[in-house]
PDB file of C-alpha atoms in Angstrom:
ATOM      1  CA  UNK A   1       5.763 -76.227  58.024  1.00 42.00           C
ATOM      2  CA  UNK A   2       2.751 -78.405  56.864  1.00 41.00           C
ATOM      3  CA  UNK A   3       0.431 -75.743  58.514  1.00 40.00           C
ATOM      4  CA  UNK A   4       2.215 -73.012  56.786  1.00 40.00           C
ATOM      5  CA  UNK A   5       1.979 -74.733  53.277  1.00 43.00           C
ATOM      6  CA  UNK A   6      -1.712 -75.451  53.822  1.00 43.00           C
ATOM      7  CA  UNK A   7      -2.389 -71.806  54.690  1.00 42.00           C
ATOM      8  CA  UNK A   8      -0.465 -70.718  51.527  1.00 43.00           C
ATOM      9  CA  UNK A   9      -2.325 -73.031  49.366  1.00 42.00           C
ATOM     10  CA  UNK A  10      -5.710 -71.849  50.951  1.00 42.00           C
ATOM     11  CA  UNK A  11      -4.615 -68.155  50.279  1.00 41.00           C
ATOM     12  CA  UNK A  12      -3.628 -68.942  46.636  1.00 42.00           C
ATOM     13  CA  UNK A  13      -7.053 -70.595  46.098  1.00 40.00           C
ATOM     14  CA  UNK A  14      -8.853 -67.535  47.692  1.00 39.00           C
ATOM     15  CA  UNK A  15      -6.805 -65.220  45.458  1.00 40.00           C
ATOM     16  CA  UNK A  16      -7.548 -67.291  42.339  1.00 40.00           C
ATOM     17  CA  UNK A  17     -11.380 -67.524  43.172  1.00 40.00           C
ATOM     18  CA  UNK A  18     -11.453 -63.727  43.962  1.00 39.00           C
ATOM     19  CA  UNK A  19     -10.017 -63.117  40.416  1.00 41.00           C
ATOM     20  CA  UNK A  20     -12.447 -65.448  38.860  1.00 42.00           C
ATOM     21  CA  UNK A  21     -15.462 -63.996  40.767  1.00 45.00           C
ATOM     22  CA  UNK A  22     -14.592 -60.479  39.555  1.00 78.00           C
ATOM     23  CA  UNK A  23     -14.793 -61.682  36.025  1.00 90.00           C
ATOM     24  CA  UNK A  24     -17.412 -64.311  36.777  1.00 93.00           C
ATOM     25  CA  UNK A  25     -19.449 -66.050  34.246  1.00 95.00           C
ATOM     26  CA  UNK A  26     -19.232 -64.735  30.654  1.00 98.00           C
ATOM     27  CA  UNK A  27     -21.445 -65.699  27.725  1.00 98.00           C
ATOM     28  CA  UNK A  28     -20.009 -65.322  24.221  1.00 98.00           C
ATOM     29  CA  UNK A  29     -22.095 -65.464  21.050  1.00 98.00           C
ATOM     30  CA  UNK A  30     -20.759 -68.130  18.649  1.00 97.00           C
ATOM     31  CA  UNK A  31     -22.080 -66.890  15.356  1.00 93.00           C
ATOM     32  CA  UNK A  32     -22.735 -69.267  12.412  1.00 86.00           C
ATOM     33  CA  UNK A  33     -19.981 -68.033  10.083  1.00 90.00           C
ATOM     34  CA  UNK A  34     -16.270 -68.970  10.304  1.00 93.00           C
ATOM     35  CA  UNK A  35     -14.523 -65.707  11.200  1.00 95.00           C
ATOM     36  CA  UNK A  36     -17.021 -64.872  14.001  1.00 95.00           C
ATOM     37  CA  UNK A  37     -16.867 -68.441  15.406  1.00 96.00           C
ATOM     38  CA  UNK A  38     -13.084 -68.354  15.355  1.00 98.00           C
ATOM     39  CA  UNK A  39     -13.078 -65.045  17.197  1.00 98.00           C
ATOM     40  CA  UNK A  40     -15.611 -66.489  19.813  1.00 98.00           C
ATOM     41  CA  UNK A  41     -13.397 -69.526  20.469  1.00 98.00           C
ATOM     42  CA  UNK A  42     -10.123 -67.287  20.841  1.00 98.00           C
ATOM     43  CA  UNK A  43     -11.984 -64.919  23.183  1.00 98.00           C
ATOM     44  CA  UNK A  44     -13.279 -67.950  25.221  1.00 98.00           C
ATOM     45  CA  UNK A  45      -9.753 -69.428  25.708  1.00 98.00           C
ATOM     46  CA  UNK A  46      -8.089 -66.058  26.583  1.00 98.00           C
ATOM     47  CA  UNK A  47     -10.772 -64.974  29.024  1.00 98.00           C
ATOM     48  CA  UNK A  48     -10.836 -68.350  30.645  1.00 98.00           C
ATOM     49  CA  UNK A  49      -7.053 -68.879  30.964  1.00 98.00           C
ATOM     50  CA  UNK A  50      -5.785 -65.376  31.005  1.00 98.00           C
ATOM     51  CA  UNK A  51      -8.392 -63.607  33.146  1.00 97.00           C
ATOM     52  CA  UNK A  52      -9.908 -66.415  35.179  1.00 97.00           C
ATOM     53  CA  UNK A  53     -13.387 -66.012  33.722  1.00 97.00           C
ATOM     54  CA  UNK A  54     -15.852 -68.843  33.504  1.00 97.00           C
ATOM     55  CA  UNK A  55     -16.418 -68.298  29.834  1.00 98.00           C
ATOM     56  CA  UNK A  56     -19.130 -70.181  27.778  1.00 97.00           C
ATOM     57  CA  UNK A  57     -20.063 -70.147  24.044  1.00 98.00           C
ATOM     58  CA  UNK A  58     -23.724 -69.962  23.141  1.00 97.00           C
ATOM     59  CA  UNK A  59     -25.151 -70.034  19.576  1.00 96.00           C
ATOM     60  CA  UNK A  60     -25.769 -66.573  18.052  1.00 93.00           C
ATOM     61  CA  UNK A  61     -26.761 -64.641  14.806  1.00 88.00           C
ATOM     62  CA  UNK A  62     -26.554 -60.977  14.023  1.00 87.00           C
ATOM     63  CA  UNK A  63     -30.226 -59.865  14.599  1.00 88.00           C
ATOM     64  CA  UNK A  64     -31.350 -62.277  17.461  1.00 92.00           C
ATOM     65  CA  UNK A  65     -27.932 -61.731  19.363  1.00 94.00           C
ATOM     66  CA  UNK A  66     -28.207 -57.969  19.140  1.00 92.00           C
ATOM     67  CA  UNK A  67     -31.814 -57.857  20.067  1.00 92.00           C
ATOM     68  CA  UNK A  68     -31.237 -60.226  23.101  1.00 95.00           C
ATOM     69  CA  UNK A  69     -28.236 -58.172  24.252  1.00 96.00           C
ATOM     70  CA  UNK A  70     -30.303 -54.975  24.230  1.00 93.00           C
ATOM     71  CA  UNK A  71     -33.510 -56.538  25.804  1.00 94.00           C
ATOM     72  CA  UNK A  72     -32.119 -59.198  28.160  1.00 95.00           C
ATOM     73  CA  UNK A  73     -28.519 -58.299  28.783  1.00 95.00           C
ATOM     74  CA  UNK A  74     -27.395 -61.720  27.249  1.00 96.00           C
ATOM     75  CA  UNK A  75     -25.033 -62.802  25.953  1.00 98.00           C
ATOM     76  CA  UNK A  76     -22.324 -60.609  27.446  1.00 98.00           C
ATOM     77  CA  UNK A  77     -20.225 -60.487  24.242  1.00 98.00           C
ATOM     78  CA  UNK A  78     -20.858 -60.501  20.494  1.00 97.00           C
ATOM     79  CA  UNK A  79     -17.353 -60.958  19.083  1.00 97.00           C
ATOM     80  CA  UNK A  80     -18.114 -59.964  15.472  1.00 95.00           C
ATOM     81  CA  UNK A  81     -21.304 -57.820  14.806  1.00 93.00           C
ATOM     82  CA  UNK A  82     -21.758 -56.168  11.371  1.00 88.00           C
ATOM     83  CA  UNK A  83     -23.143 -53.243  13.152  1.00 84.00           C
ATOM     84  CA  UNK A  84     -24.892 -51.494  10.117  1.00 78.00           C
ATOM     85  CA  UNK A  85     -27.518 -54.212  10.223  1.00 72.00           C
ATOM     86  CA  UNK A  86     -28.992 -52.929  13.474  1.00 84.00           C
ATOM     87  CA  UNK A  87     -27.239 -49.613  13.957  1.00 86.00           C
ATOM     88  CA  UNK A  88     -30.138 -47.616  15.239  1.00 87.00           C
ATOM     89  CA  UNK A  89     -30.974 -50.262  17.940  1.00 91.00           C
ATOM     90  CA  UNK A  90     -27.402 -50.621  18.989  1.00 94.00           C
ATOM     91  CA  UNK A  91     -26.955 -46.900  19.257  1.00 94.00           C
ATOM     92  CA  UNK A  92     -30.059 -46.673  21.427  1.00 95.00           C
ATOM     93  CA  UNK A  93     -28.714 -49.514  23.538  1.00 96.00           C
ATOM     94  CA  UNK A  94     -25.462 -47.549  24.101  1.00 96.00           C
ATOM     95  CA  UNK A  95     -27.444 -44.428  24.884  1.00 97.00           C
ATOM     96  CA  UNK A  96     -29.536 -46.196  27.360  1.00 96.00           C
ATOM     97  CA  UNK A  97     -26.305 -47.708  29.069  1.00 96.00           C
ATOM     98  CA  UNK A  98     -27.151 -51.233  28.285  1.00 96.00           C
ATOM     99  CA  UNK A  99     -24.433 -51.861  25.619  1.00 97.00           C
ATOM    100  CA  UNK A 100     -20.844 -50.682  24.711  1.00 97.00           C
ATOM    101  CA  UNK A 101     -19.093 -50.721  21.319  1.00 97.00           C
ATOM    102  CA  UNK A 102     -15.877 -52.263  22.677  1.00 98.00           C
ATOM    103  CA  UNK A 103     -13.630 -52.088  19.610  1.00 96.00           C
ATOM    104  CA  UNK A 104     -13.421 -53.087  15.948  1.00 97.00           C
ATOM    105  CA  UNK A 105     -13.190 -56.824  15.476  1.00 97.00           C
ATOM    106  CA  UNK A 106     -12.248 -56.270  11.843  1.00 97.00           C
ATOM    107  CA  UNK A 107     -10.091 -53.282  11.956  1.00 96.00           C
ATOM    108  CA  UNK A 108     -10.310 -52.716   8.245  1.00 93.00           C
ATOM    109  CA  UNK A 109     -14.097 -53.139   8.306  1.00 94.00           C
ATOM    110  CA  UNK A 110     -15.902 -55.646   6.080  1.00 92.00           C
ATOM    111  CA  UNK A 111     -14.576 -55.049   2.556  1.00 93.00           C
ATOM    112  CA  UNK A 112     -16.630 -55.328  -0.647  1.00 94.00           C
ATOM    113  CA  UNK A 113     -15.667 -54.551  -4.253  1.00 97.00           C
ATOM    114  CA  UNK A 114     -15.133 -55.651  -7.887  1.00 98.00           C
ATOM    115  CA  UNK A 115     -11.947 -57.868  -8.221  1.00 98.00           C
ATOM    116  CA  UNK A 116      -9.723 -59.196 -10.886  1.00 98.00           C
ATOM    117  CA  UNK A 117      -6.915 -61.804 -10.569  1.00 98.00           C
ATOM    118  CA  UNK A 118      -3.429 -60.492  -9.628  1.00 97.00           C
ATOM    119  CA  UNK A 119      -1.829 -62.563 -12.419  1.00 97.00           C
ATOM    120  CA  UNK A 120      -3.782 -60.653 -15.020  1.00 97.00           C
ATOM    121  CA  UNK A 121      -2.896 -57.360 -13.369  1.00 98.00           C
ATOM    122  CA  UNK A 122       0.736 -58.187 -13.829  1.00 98.00           C
ATOM    123  CA  UNK A 123       0.281 -58.657 -17.578  1.00 97.00           C
ATOM    124  CA  UNK A 124      -2.055 -55.704 -17.972  1.00 98.00           C
ATOM    125  CA  UNK A 125      -1.487 -53.186 -15.114  1.00 98.00           C
ATOM    126  CA  UNK A 126      -4.254 -50.917 -16.420  1.00 98.00           C
ATOM    127  CA  UNK A 127      -6.985 -53.478 -15.474  1.00 98.00           C
ATOM    128  CA  UNK A 128      -6.474 -52.393 -11.778  1.00 98.00           C
ATOM    129  CA  UNK A 129      -8.824 -49.619 -12.818  1.00 98.00           C
ATOM    130  CA  UNK A 130     -12.331 -49.747 -14.097  1.00 98.00           C
ATOM    131  CA  UNK A 131     -11.345 -47.905 -17.328  1.00 98.00           C
ATOM    132  CA  UNK A 132      -8.678 -50.570 -17.971  1.00 98.00           C
ATOM    133  CA  UNK A 133     -11.274 -53.399 -17.349  1.00 98.00           C
ATOM    134  CA  UNK A 134     -13.590 -51.794 -19.826  1.00 98.00           C
ATOM    135  CA  UNK A 135     -10.865 -51.436 -22.357  1.00 97.00           C
ATOM    136  CA  UNK A 136      -9.909 -55.143 -22.117  1.00 97.00           C
ATOM    137  CA  UNK A 137     -13.389 -56.562 -21.882  1.00 97.00           C
ATOM    138  CA  UNK A 138     -12.357 -59.400 -24.132  1.00 95.00           C
ATOM    139  CA  UNK A 139     -10.021 -60.739 -21.375  1.00 97.00           C
ATOM    140  CA  UNK A 140     -13.093 -61.652 -19.294  1.00 98.00           C
ATOM    141  CA  UNK A 141     -14.884 -63.981 -21.657  1.00 96.00           C
ATOM    142  CA  UNK A 142     -18.496 -64.799 -20.843  1.00 97.00           C
ATOM    143  CA  UNK A 143     -18.869 -68.501 -20.404  1.00 93.00           C
ATOM    144  CA  UNK A 144     -22.055 -68.570 -22.707  1.00 94.00           C
ATOM    145  CA  UNK A 145     -20.986 -66.035 -25.295  1.00 94.00           C
ATOM    146  CA  UNK A 146     -17.425 -65.451 -26.369  1.00 91.00           C
ATOM    147  CA  UNK A 147     -18.461 -62.110 -27.947  1.00 94.00           C
ATOM    148  CA  UNK A 148     -19.325 -60.737 -24.503  1.00 97.00           C
ATOM    149  CA  UNK A 149     -17.356 -59.891 -21.286  1.00 98.00           C
ATOM    150  CA  UNK A 150     -18.556 -61.646 -18.178  1.00 98.00           C
ATOM    151  CA  UNK A 151     -19.256 -59.932 -14.831  1.00 98.00           C
ATOM    152  CA  UNK A 152     -19.979 -62.221 -11.884  1.00 98.00           C
ATOM    153  CA  UNK A 153     -22.567 -60.586  -9.695  1.00 97.00           C
ATOM    154  CA  UNK A 154     -23.873 -61.631  -6.265  1.00 92.00           C
ATOM    155  CA  UNK A 155     -26.092 -64.641  -6.068  1.00 88.00           C
ATOM    156  CA  UNK A 156     -29.874 -63.712  -6.558  1.00 86.00           C
ATOM    157  CA  UNK A 157     -31.564 -62.744  -3.367  1.00 83.00           C
ATOM    158  CA  UNK A 158     -28.450 -61.442  -1.567  1.00 83.00           C
ATOM    159  CA  UNK A 159     -28.520 -57.714  -0.718  1.00 80.00           C
ATOM    160  CA  UNK A 160     -25.264 -57.237  -2.657  1.00 89.00           C
ATOM    161  CA  UNK A 161     -27.017 -58.223  -5.825  1.00 92.00           C
ATOM    162  CA  UNK A 162     -28.723 -54.764  -5.635  1.00 93.00           C
ATOM    163  CA  UNK A 163     -25.475 -52.833  -5.154  1.00 94.00           C
ATOM    164  CA  UNK A 164     -23.545 -54.800  -7.748  1.00 96.00           C
ATOM    165  CA  UNK A 165     -26.373 -54.430 -10.310  1.00 97.00           C
ATOM    166  CA  UNK A 166     -26.584 -50.631  -9.685  1.00 97.00           C
ATOM    167  CA  UNK A 167     -22.802 -50.335 -10.004  1.00 98.00           C
ATOM    168  CA  UNK A 168     -22.943 -52.372 -13.286  1.00 98.00           C
ATOM    169  CA  UNK A 169     -25.176 -49.668 -14.674  1.00 98.00           C
ATOM    170  CA  UNK A 170     -23.338 -46.595 -13.053  1.00 98.00           C
ATOM    171  CA  UNK A 171     -20.008 -47.763 -14.513  1.00 98.00           C
ATOM    172  CA  UNK A 172     -21.652 -48.454 -17.936  1.00 98.00           C
ATOM    173  CA  UNK A 173     -20.382 -51.894 -18.209  1.00 98.00           C
ATOM    174  CA  UNK A 174     -23.006 -53.120 -20.694  1.00 98.00           C
ATOM    175  CA  UNK A 175     -21.913 -50.438 -23.194  1.00 98.00           C
ATOM    176  CA  UNK A 176     -18.413 -51.727 -22.711  1.00 98.00           C
ATOM    177  CA  UNK A 177     -19.376 -55.260 -23.840  1.00 98.00           C
ATOM    178  CA  UNK A 178     -20.239 -56.981 -20.483  1.00 98.00           C
ATOM    179  CA  UNK A 179     -23.128 -59.000 -19.415  1.00 98.00           C
ATOM    180  CA  UNK A 180     -23.977 -59.986 -15.906  1.00 97.00           C
ATOM    181  CA  UNK A 181     -23.528 -63.700 -14.722  1.00 97.00           C
ATOM    182  CA  UNK A 182     -25.629 -64.859 -11.839  1.00 95.00           C
ATOM    183  CA  UNK A 183     -23.426 -67.500 -10.140  1.00 95.00           C
ATOM    184  CA  UNK A 184     -26.471 -69.101  -8.393  1.00 92.00           C
ATOM    185  CA  UNK A 185     -24.827 -69.464  -4.949  1.00 92.00           C
ATOM    186  CA  UNK A 186     -21.996 -68.486  -2.795  1.00 88.00           C
ATOM    187  CA  UNK A 187     -20.185 -71.797  -3.842  1.00 91.00           C
ATOM    188  CA  UNK A 188     -20.774 -71.049  -7.442  1.00 95.00           C
ATOM    189  CA  UNK A 189     -19.183 -67.616  -7.182  1.00 96.00           C
ATOM    190  CA  UNK A 190     -16.121 -68.822  -5.188  1.00 94.00           C
ATOM    191  CA  UNK A 191     -15.944 -71.848  -7.582  1.00 96.00           C
ATOM    192  CA  UNK A 192     -15.825 -69.514 -10.584  1.00 97.00           C
ATOM    193  CA  UNK A 193     -12.746 -67.798  -9.079  1.00 97.00           C
ATOM    194  CA  UNK A 194     -10.992 -71.123  -8.299  1.00 96.00           C
ATOM    195  CA  UNK A 195     -11.667 -72.305 -11.856  1.00 96.00           C
ATOM    196  CA  UNK A 196     -10.239 -69.166 -13.355  1.00 97.00           C
ATOM    197  CA  UNK A 197      -7.204 -69.319 -11.183  1.00 95.00           C
ATOM    198  CA  UNK A 198      -6.592 -73.040 -12.115  1.00 93.00           C
ATOM    199  CA  UNK A 199      -6.622 -72.090 -15.843  1.00 95.00           C
ATOM    200  CA  UNK A 200      -5.088 -68.637 -15.387  1.00 95.00           C
ATOM    201  CA  UNK A 201      -8.061 -67.148 -17.177  1.00 96.00           C
ATOM    202  CA  UNK A 202      -9.807 -63.777 -16.871  1.00 97.00           C
ATOM    203  CA  UNK A 203     -12.345 -63.233 -14.045  1.00 98.00           C
ATOM    204  CA  UNK A 204     -14.168 -60.073 -13.026  1.00 98.00           C
ATOM    205  CA  UNK A 205     -16.844 -59.620 -10.435  1.00 98.00           C
ATOM    206  CA  UNK A 206     -18.104 -58.961  -6.999  1.00 97.00           C
ATOM    207  CA  UNK A 207     -16.467 -60.448  -3.865  1.00 96.00           C
ATOM    208  CA  UNK A 208     -16.126 -59.603  -0.180  1.00 93.00           C
ATOM    209  CA  UNK A 209     -13.571 -59.990   2.586  1.00 92.00           C
ATOM    210  CA  UNK A 210     -12.679 -61.543   4.960  1.00 94.00           C
ATOM    211  CA  UNK A 211     -13.095 -64.835   3.261  1.00 93.00           C
ATOM    212  CA  UNK A 212     -11.107 -67.935   2.643  1.00 94.00           C
ATOM    213  CA  UNK A 213     -11.279 -67.286  -1.222  1.00 94.00           C
ATOM    214  CA  UNK A 214      -9.320 -64.003  -0.877  1.00 94.00           C
ATOM    215  CA  UNK A 215      -6.912 -65.815   1.485  1.00 94.00           C
ATOM    216  CA  UNK A 216      -6.199 -68.521  -1.151  1.00 95.00           C
ATOM    217  CA  UNK A 217      -6.379 -66.540  -4.418  1.00 96.00           C
ATOM    218  CA  UNK A 218      -4.562 -63.236  -4.873  1.00 95.00           C
ATOM    219  CA  UNK A 219      -7.033 -60.869  -6.197  1.00 97.00           C
ATOM    220  CA  UNK A 220      -6.851 -57.061  -6.928  1.00 97.00           C
ATOM    221  CA  UNK A 221      -9.721 -54.712  -6.061  1.00 97.00           C
ATOM    222  CA  UNK A 222     -10.632 -52.623  -9.100  1.00 98.00           C
ATOM    223  CA  UNK A 223     -10.363 -48.878  -8.489  1.00 98.00           C
ATOM    224  CA  UNK A 224     -13.406 -47.069  -9.864  1.00 98.00           C
ATOM    225  CA  UNK A 225     -11.604 -43.653  -9.712  1.00 97.00           C
ATOM    226  CA  UNK A 226     -14.600 -42.353  -7.733  1.00 97.00           C
ATOM    227  CA  UNK A 227     -13.554 -42.653  -4.224  1.00 97.00           C
ATOM    228  CA  UNK A 228     -16.349 -43.487  -1.622  1.00 97.00           C
ATOM    229  CA  UNK A 229     -19.565 -41.414  -1.774  1.00 96.00           C
ATOM    230  CA  UNK A 230     -21.378 -42.679   1.291  1.00 94.00           C
ATOM    231  CA  UNK A 231     -24.480 -40.649   0.761  1.00 94.00           C
ATOM    232  CA  UNK A 232     -24.869 -41.996  -2.850  1.00 95.00           C
ATOM    233  CA  UNK A 233     -24.169 -45.521  -1.580  1.00 93.00           C
ATOM    234  CA  UNK A 234     -26.873 -45.356   1.259  1.00 89.00           C
ATOM    235  CA  UNK A 235     -29.505 -43.396  -0.779  1.00 92.00           C
ATOM    236  CA  UNK A 236     -29.084 -45.055  -4.097  1.00 94.00           C
ATOM    237  CA  UNK A 237     -26.431 -47.750  -4.810  1.00 94.00           C
ATOM    238  CA  UNK A 238     -27.830 -50.051  -2.054  1.00 90.00           C
ATOM    239  CA  UNK A 239     -31.576 -49.393  -2.975  1.00 91.00           C
ATOM    240  CA  UNK A 240     -33.615 -51.652  -5.334  1.00 92.00           C
ATOM    241  CA  UNK A 241     -35.385 -48.637  -6.824  1.00 93.00           C
ATOM    242  CA  UNK A 242     -32.172 -46.531  -7.586  1.00 95.00           C
ATOM    243  CA  UNK A 243     -33.069 -44.934 -10.861  1.00 95.00           C
ATOM    244  CA  UNK A 244     -29.845 -43.088 -11.729  1.00 97.00           C
ATOM    245  CA  UNK A 245     -26.908 -44.715  -9.953  1.00 97.00           C
ATOM    246  CA  UNK A 246     -23.515 -42.924  -9.775  1.00 97.00           C
ATOM    247  CA  UNK A 247     -20.146 -44.654  -9.409  1.00 98.00           C
ATOM    248  CA  UNK A 248     -18.778 -45.100  -5.959  1.00 97.00           C
ATOM    249  CA  UNK A 249     -16.450 -47.512  -4.275  1.00 97.00           C
ATOM    250  CA  UNK A 250     -17.971 -49.650  -1.589  1.00 96.00           C
ATOM    251  CA  UNK A 251     -17.664 -47.997   1.868  1.00 94.00           C
ATOM    252  CA  UNK A 252     -16.194 -50.292   4.509  1.00 92.00           C
ATOM    253  CA  UNK A 253     -18.843 -52.076   6.612  1.00 89.00           C
ATOM    254  CA  UNK A 254     -18.110 -51.355  10.305  1.00 93.00           C
ATOM    255  CA  UNK A 255     -17.611 -54.690  12.252  1.00 94.00           C
ATOM    256  CA  UNK A 256     -17.597 -54.354  16.063  1.00 96.00           C
ATOM    257  CA  UNK A 257     -17.254 -56.254  19.141  1.00 98.00           C
ATOM    258  CA  UNK A 258     -20.194 -55.391  21.378  1.00 98.00           C
ATOM    259  CA  UNK A 259     -20.512 -56.070  25.064  1.00 98.00           C
ATOM    260  CA  UNK A 260     -23.114 -55.466  27.628  1.00 97.00           C
ATOM    261  CA  UNK A 261     -22.632 -52.483  29.908  1.00 97.00           C
ATOM    262  CA  UNK A 262     -22.918 -54.846  32.864  1.00 96.00           C
ATOM    263  CA  UNK A 263     -19.994 -57.009  31.766  1.00 97.00           C
ATOM    264  CA  UNK A 264     -17.843 -53.996  30.976  1.00 97.00           C
ATOM    265  CA  UNK A 265     -18.534 -52.582  34.453  1.00 96.00           C
ATOM    266  CA  UNK A 266     -18.027 -55.837  36.206  1.00 95.00           C
ATOM    267  CA  UNK A 267     -14.976 -56.988  34.420  1.00 96.00           C
ATOM    268  CA  UNK A 268     -13.062 -53.882  33.379  1.00 96.00           C
ATOM    269  CA  UNK A 269      -9.753 -55.912  32.746  1.00 96.00           C
ATOM    270  CA  UNK A 270     -11.432 -58.380  30.516  1.00 97.00           C
ATOM    271  CA  UNK A 271     -13.376 -55.675  28.846  1.00 98.00           C
ATOM    272  CA  UNK A 272     -10.068 -53.920  28.119  1.00 98.00           C
ATOM    273  CA  UNK A 273      -8.999 -56.984  26.056  1.00 98.00           C
ATOM    274  CA  UNK A 274     -12.020 -56.453  23.787  1.00 98.00           C
ATOM    275  CA  UNK A 275     -10.966 -52.862  23.140  1.00 98.00           C
ATOM    276  CA  UNK A 276      -7.607 -54.096  21.721  1.00 98.00           C
ATOM    277  CA  UNK A 277      -8.620 -57.336  20.002  1.00 98.00           C
ATOM    278  CA  UNK A 278      -9.010 -56.968  16.309  1.00 98.00           C
ATOM    279  CA  UNK A 279      -7.959 -58.566  13.003  1.00 98.00           C
ATOM    280  CA  UNK A 280      -6.900 -57.122   9.698  1.00 96.00           C
ATOM    281  CA  UNK A 281      -8.714 -58.543   6.587  1.00 95.00           C
ATOM    282  CA  UNK A 282      -5.410 -59.961   5.298  1.00 93.00           C
ATOM    283  CA  UNK A 283      -4.772 -61.901   8.552  1.00 96.00           C
ATOM    284  CA  UNK A 284      -8.306 -63.119   8.797  1.00 97.00           C
ATOM    285  CA  UNK A 285      -8.328 -64.109   5.080  1.00 95.00           C
ATOM    286  CA  UNK A 286      -5.246 -66.332   5.766  1.00 96.00           C
ATOM    287  CA  UNK A 287      -6.875 -68.036   8.817  1.00 97.00           C
ATOM    288  CA  UNK A 288     -10.017 -68.726   6.911  1.00 96.00           C
ATOM    289  CA  UNK A 289      -8.080 -70.267   4.107  1.00 96.00           C
ATOM    290  CA  UNK A 290      -6.204 -72.391   6.681  1.00 97.00           C
ATOM    291  CA  UNK A 291      -9.526 -73.605   8.066  1.00 96.00           C
ATOM    292  CA  UNK A 292     -10.892 -74.608   4.594  1.00 94.00           C
ATOM    293  CA  UNK A 293      -7.512 -76.260   3.443  1.00 95.00           C
ATOM    294  CA  UNK A 294      -7.357 -78.321   6.629  1.00 97.00           C
ATOM    295  CA  UNK A 295     -11.050 -78.894   7.118  1.00 96.00           C
ATOM    296  CA  UNK A 296     -10.615 -77.482  10.641  1.00 97.00           C
ATOM    297  CA  UNK A 297     -13.453 -76.394  12.908  1.00 96.00           C
ATOM    298  CA  UNK A 298     -13.284 -73.106  14.763  1.00 97.00           C
ATOM    299  CA  UNK A 299     -11.731 -74.655  17.935  1.00 97.00           C
ATOM    300  CA  UNK A 300      -8.938 -76.226  15.896  1.00 98.00           C
ATOM    301  CA  UNK A 301      -8.330 -72.922  14.078  1.00 98.00           C
ATOM    302  CA  UNK A 302      -8.169 -71.141  17.526  1.00 98.00           C
ATOM    303  CA  UNK A 303      -5.331 -73.371  18.604  1.00 98.00           C
ATOM    304  CA  UNK A 304      -3.593 -72.933  15.307  1.00 98.00           C
ATOM    305  CA  UNK A 305      -3.959 -69.146  15.646  1.00 98.00           C
ATOM    306  CA  UNK A 306      -2.765 -68.834  19.260  1.00 98.00           C
ATOM    307  CA  UNK A 307       0.215 -71.225  18.653  1.00 98.00           C
ATOM    308  CA  UNK A 308       1.275 -69.837  15.286  1.00 97.00           C
ATOM    309  CA  UNK A 309       0.601 -65.920  15.618  1.00 98.00           C
ATOM    310  CA  UNK A 310       1.657 -64.905  19.165  1.00 98.00           C
ATOM    311  CA  UNK A 311       2.940 -61.659  17.755  1.00 98.00           C
ATOM    312  CA  UNK A 312      -0.638 -60.713  16.999  1.00 98.00           C
ATOM    313  CA  UNK A 313      -2.519 -61.955  19.981  1.00 98.00           C
ATOM    314  CA  UNK A 314       0.056 -60.968  22.661  1.00 98.00           C
ATOM    315  CA  UNK A 315      -0.341 -57.305  21.776  1.00 98.00           C
ATOM    316  CA  UNK A 316      -3.838 -57.439  22.948  1.00 98.00           C
ATOM    317  CA  UNK A 317      -3.115 -58.445  26.474  1.00 98.00           C
ATOM    318  CA  UNK A 318      -0.720 -57.653  29.471  1.00 98.00           C
ATOM    319  CA  UNK A 319       2.358 -59.864  29.642  1.00 98.00           C
ATOM    320  CA  UNK A 320       1.106 -61.721  32.726  1.00 97.00           C
ATOM    321  CA  UNK A 321      -2.015 -62.640  30.825  1.00 97.00           C
ATOM    322  CA  UNK A 322      -0.093 -63.729  27.817  1.00 98.00           C
ATOM    323  CA  UNK A 323       2.043 -65.966  30.112  1.00 98.00           C
ATOM    324  CA  UNK A 324      -1.016 -67.738  31.488  1.00 98.00           C
ATOM    325  CA  UNK A 325      -2.525 -68.199  28.035  1.00 98.00           C
ATOM    326  CA  UNK A 326       0.892 -69.576  26.621  1.00 98.00           C
ATOM    327  CA  UNK A 327       1.089 -72.028  29.498  1.00 97.00           C
ATOM    328  CA  UNK A 328      -2.567 -73.179  29.046  1.00 96.00           C
ATOM    329  CA  UNK A 329      -1.710 -74.017  25.439  1.00 93.00           C
TER     330      UNK A 329
END
């Protein structure tokens, strides 16, 4: 009996190591912003405990990570890459069979727009449209001139300052009585929303998702009535020398999980997980707000997500993998 037991243990060990060796070592880029770092930690835990991978996080950022994956084949996975930033290089990497677009890490894409507080829309439903905002400019009092409406733009030096400024002109907001406010920093912009919310005052300006701010504060994206004109946005709205900007809503920014071709070929089951793993902006906003409220790091937020939202992540993996991850928790 003892010999039989020893043989069974040995066989089990071989089976486990065989599974681990199929997946092998996996390097995952841990980017320096919260949503990407949270995804990286979730991916590491699921790959390690669900698929038997030897998963490791390494520091990353958009341009250096994308370039390194194309040129050196490392890291194996970039969980959240805003792919427009280096689209041509990524597409070439896919064409040369170095990379794969595994799936959309943010299924709605990165979201940008002009926003107003939901409590104000409840009182004045028409301000969910740009024409309504212009009609009620006095609701959005400029902090330095009560005769003007205030529009909070992107901090100086950010790319979105260009698009917000061009849209300010295209929508003829100055003629409607608005002046641009430079919030000075990301903290200044988010702080202005928090302050308005605490006092239930008017606020109108640029913001983006997924972010903790839009998880904490219920904001409504203003409809320009224009739809998305991608050609206009690329050729003019986003350009500093756009002479005659036209109104367009912001197109969603594609946000992908990118893997190396070598990893996808070597570990098809683990790769399949990345084709299914993705977050809505609403879910990610809530997770980022939880991180901020609890002063939690990405690893703590990972445990919170896996323990509190099984209905989301278990849809990404087969039942046996979900069981292993649940036991590991």
